[in-house]
Amino acid sequence: MTAIIKPAPVRKSVTVDVPVATAFEVFTSGFGRWWPASHSIGKSALRSATIEPKAGGRWFETGEDGTECDWGEVLAWEPPNRIVLAWRIRADWQYDPSLLTEVEINFSEAGENATRVELEHRRLENMGAAGEAVREIFESDRGWSGILKNYVQLIEKR
């Protein structure tokens, strides 16, 4: 009998020196300002990345040529404390509407005018045999650690 090992979720957190509502707003409405241009699945260079502000909204990128590539959708929209996104990008960095992994971000008070931002990328077992390799990428500085550094840097510039 072969045991199947489920990849652990990737969990990352940062603390930013802004109120919860501001941290949420920068993360969501300001998403295209801090998401790295190198992290694109489109054929054209990344111009912007967008999270539509509602449950059922799209999560997508727009290329320099105006084409759009879906990444997933908004599963939960609970401003200013929580958002859950469907990540539907396979290990080969192609969109797959039948794939579902989830990225949950929670925003909570961490003192006066400070917010703890906690991100969890889960259900990586849905990527099949590539799940653990993808988890290692998400865990690395090329993954959520580095991406969240961009978010923190944008807040620090405010």
Coordinates of C-alpha atoms in Angstrom, one line a residue:
M1 CA 0.0 0.0 0.0
T2 CA 1.3 3.4 -1.0
A3 CA 0.7 6.3 1.4
I4 CA -0.2 9.6 -0.2
I5 CA 1.4 12.6 1.6
K6 CA -0.6 15.8 1.4
P7 CA 1.6 18.9 1.0
A8 CA 1.3 21.2 3.9
P9 CA -0.2 24.6 3.3
V10 CA 2.2 27.5 2.8
R11 CA 1.8 30.0 5.6
K12 CA 3.4 33.5 5.6
S13 CA 2.8 36.6 7.7
V14 CA 3.9 40.1 7.9
T15 CA 3.1 43.1 10.2
V16 CA 2.6 46.5 8.6
D17 CA 2.4 49.9 10.4
V18 CA -1.1 50.9 9.1
P19 CA -4.6 50.3 10.3
V20 CA -6.4 47.1 9.3
A21 CA -8.6 48.9 6.7
T22 CA -5.6 50.4 5.0
A23 CA -3.7 47.1 4.9
F24 CA -6.7 45.5 3.3
E25 CA -7.2 48.3 0.8
V26 CA -3.5 48.3 -0.3
F27 CA -3.6 44.5 -0.6
T28 CA -6.7 44.4 -2.7
S29 CA -7.3 47.7 -4.6
G30 CA -3.5 48.3 -4.7
F31 CA -2.8 44.7 -5.8
G32 CA -1.4 45.7 -9.2
R33 CA 1.0 48.2 -7.6
W34 CA 2.9 45.6 -5.6
W35 CA 2.5 42.3 -7.5
P36 CA 5.8 41.5 -9.2
A37 CA 5.8 42.0 -13.0
S38 CA 7.9 38.9 -13.3
H39 CA 5.1 36.8 -11.9
S40 CA 2.9 36.6 -15.0
I41 CA 1.3 33.8 -17.0
G42 CA 0.4 35.9 -20.1
K43 CA 2.1 35.9 -23.4
S44 CA 2.5 39.7 -23.1
A45 CA 4.5 41.5 -20.4
L46 CA 2.4 42.2 -17.3
R47 CA 0.8 45.7 -17.2
S48 CA -1.5 45.2 -14.2
A49 CA -3.0 42.6 -11.8
T50 CA -6.5 42.9 -10.5
I51 CA -8.7 41.5 -7.7
E52 CA -12.3 42.5 -8.3
P53 CA -13.8 43.6 -5.0
K54 CA -16.6 41.1 -4.5
A55 CA -17.3 37.5 -3.9
G56 CA -17.4 35.9 -7.3
G57 CA -15.1 38.6 -8.7
R58 CA -12.3 37.9 -11.0
W59 CA -8.6 37.6 -10.1
F60 CA -6.6 38.3 -13.3
E61 CA -3.7 40.0 -15.1
T62 CA -3.7 42.4 -18.0
G63 CA -0.8 42.3 -20.4
E64 CA 0.9 45.3 -22.1
D65 CA -1.0 44.3 -25.2
G66 CA -4.4 44.5 -23.4
T67 CA -5.0 40.8 -23.2
E68 CA -6.3 39.4 -19.9
C69 CA -5.4 36.1 -18.3
D70 CA -7.5 34.7 -15.5
W71 CA -5.7 33.4 -12.3
G72 CA -8.9 32.5 -10.4
E73 CA -11.7 34.3 -8.6
V74 CA -12.6 35.8 -5.3
L75 CA -14.2 33.1 -3.1
A76 CA -14.8 35.3 0.0
W77 CA -14.8 39.1 0.3
E78 CA -15.0 40.3 3.9
P79 CA -13.4 43.8 4.1
P80 CA -11.4 44.7 6.0
N81 CA -10.5 41.4 7.6
R82 CA -10.5 38.6 5.1
I83 CA -10.3 37.6 1.5
V84 CA -10.1 34.1 0.0
L85 CA -8.9 33.7 -3.6
A86 CA -9.2 30.6 -5.9
W87 CA -5.7 30.0 -7.4
R88 CA -6.3 28.1 -10.6
I89 CA -2.7 28.1 -12.0
R90 CA -1.1 24.7 -12.5
A91 CA 2.5 23.8 -11.8
D92 CA 3.4 24.6 -15.4
W93 CA 2.1 28.1 -14.8
Q94 CA -1.0 27.7 -17.0
Y95 CA -4.5 28.7 -16.0
D96 CA -6.8 25.7 -15.4
P97 CA -10.4 26.4 -14.5
S98 CA -10.8 22.9 -13.1
L99 CA -7.9 23.3 -10.6
L100 CA -8.7 24.7 -7.2
T101 CA -6.1 25.8 -4.6
E102 CA -7.0 28.6 -2.2
V103 CA -5.1 31.6 -0.9
E104 CA -6.6 33.0 2.3
I105 CA -5.5 36.4 3.6
N106 CA -6.5 37.6 7.1
F107 CA -6.0 41.1 8.5
S108 CA -6.0 41.6 12.2
E109 CA -5.0 44.4 14.6
A110 CA -1.4 44.1 15.9
G111 CA -1.3 47.1 18.2
E112 CA -2.0 50.7 17.6
N113 CA -2.1 51.4 13.9
A114 CA -0.5 48.1 13.0
T115 CA -1.9 45.1 11.2
R116 CA -0.9 41.5 11.1
V117 CA -1.4 40.1 7.6
E118 CA -1.5 36.3 7.5
L119 CA -1.5 34.4 4.2
E120 CA -2.2 30.7 3.7
H121 CA -2.0 28.9 0.4
R122 CA -3.7 25.6 0.8
R123 CA -5.2 22.6 -1.1
L124 CA -1.9 22.1 -2.9
E125 CA -2.7 18.4 -3.1
N126 CA -5.0 19.3 -5.9
M127 CA -2.0 19.9 -8.1
G128 CA -1.3 16.2 -8.0
A129 CA 2.3 14.9 -8.2
A130 CA 3.6 18.5 -8.6
G131 CA 2.0 19.7 -5.4
E132 CA 5.1 19.4 -3.2
A133 CA 7.4 20.9 -5.8
V134 CA 5.0 23.9 -6.2
R135 CA 4.8 24.2 -2.5
E136 CA 8.6 24.6 -2.3
I137 CA 8.4 27.4 -4.9
F138 CA 5.6 29.1 -3.0
E139 CA 7.6 28.8 0.2
S140 CA 10.7 30.4 -1.3
D141 CA 11.7 34.0 -1.8
R142 CA 10.5 33.7 -5.4
G143 CA 7.1 32.7 -3.9
W144 CA 4.9 34.3 -1.2
S145 CA 7.9 35.5 1.0
G146 CA 9.2 37.7 -1.8
I147 CA 5.8 38.7 -3.0
L148 CA 4.8 39.9 0.5
K149 CA 8.0 41.9 0.7
N150 CA 6.8 44.0 -2.2
Y151 CA 3.5 44.6 -0.4
V152 CA 5.3 45.7 2.8
Q153 CA 7.6 48.0 0.7
L154 CA 4.6 49.7 -0.9
I155 CA 3.0 50.3 2.5
E156 CA 6.3 51.7 3.8
K157 CA 6.4 54.2 1.0
R158 CA 3.0 55.7 2.0

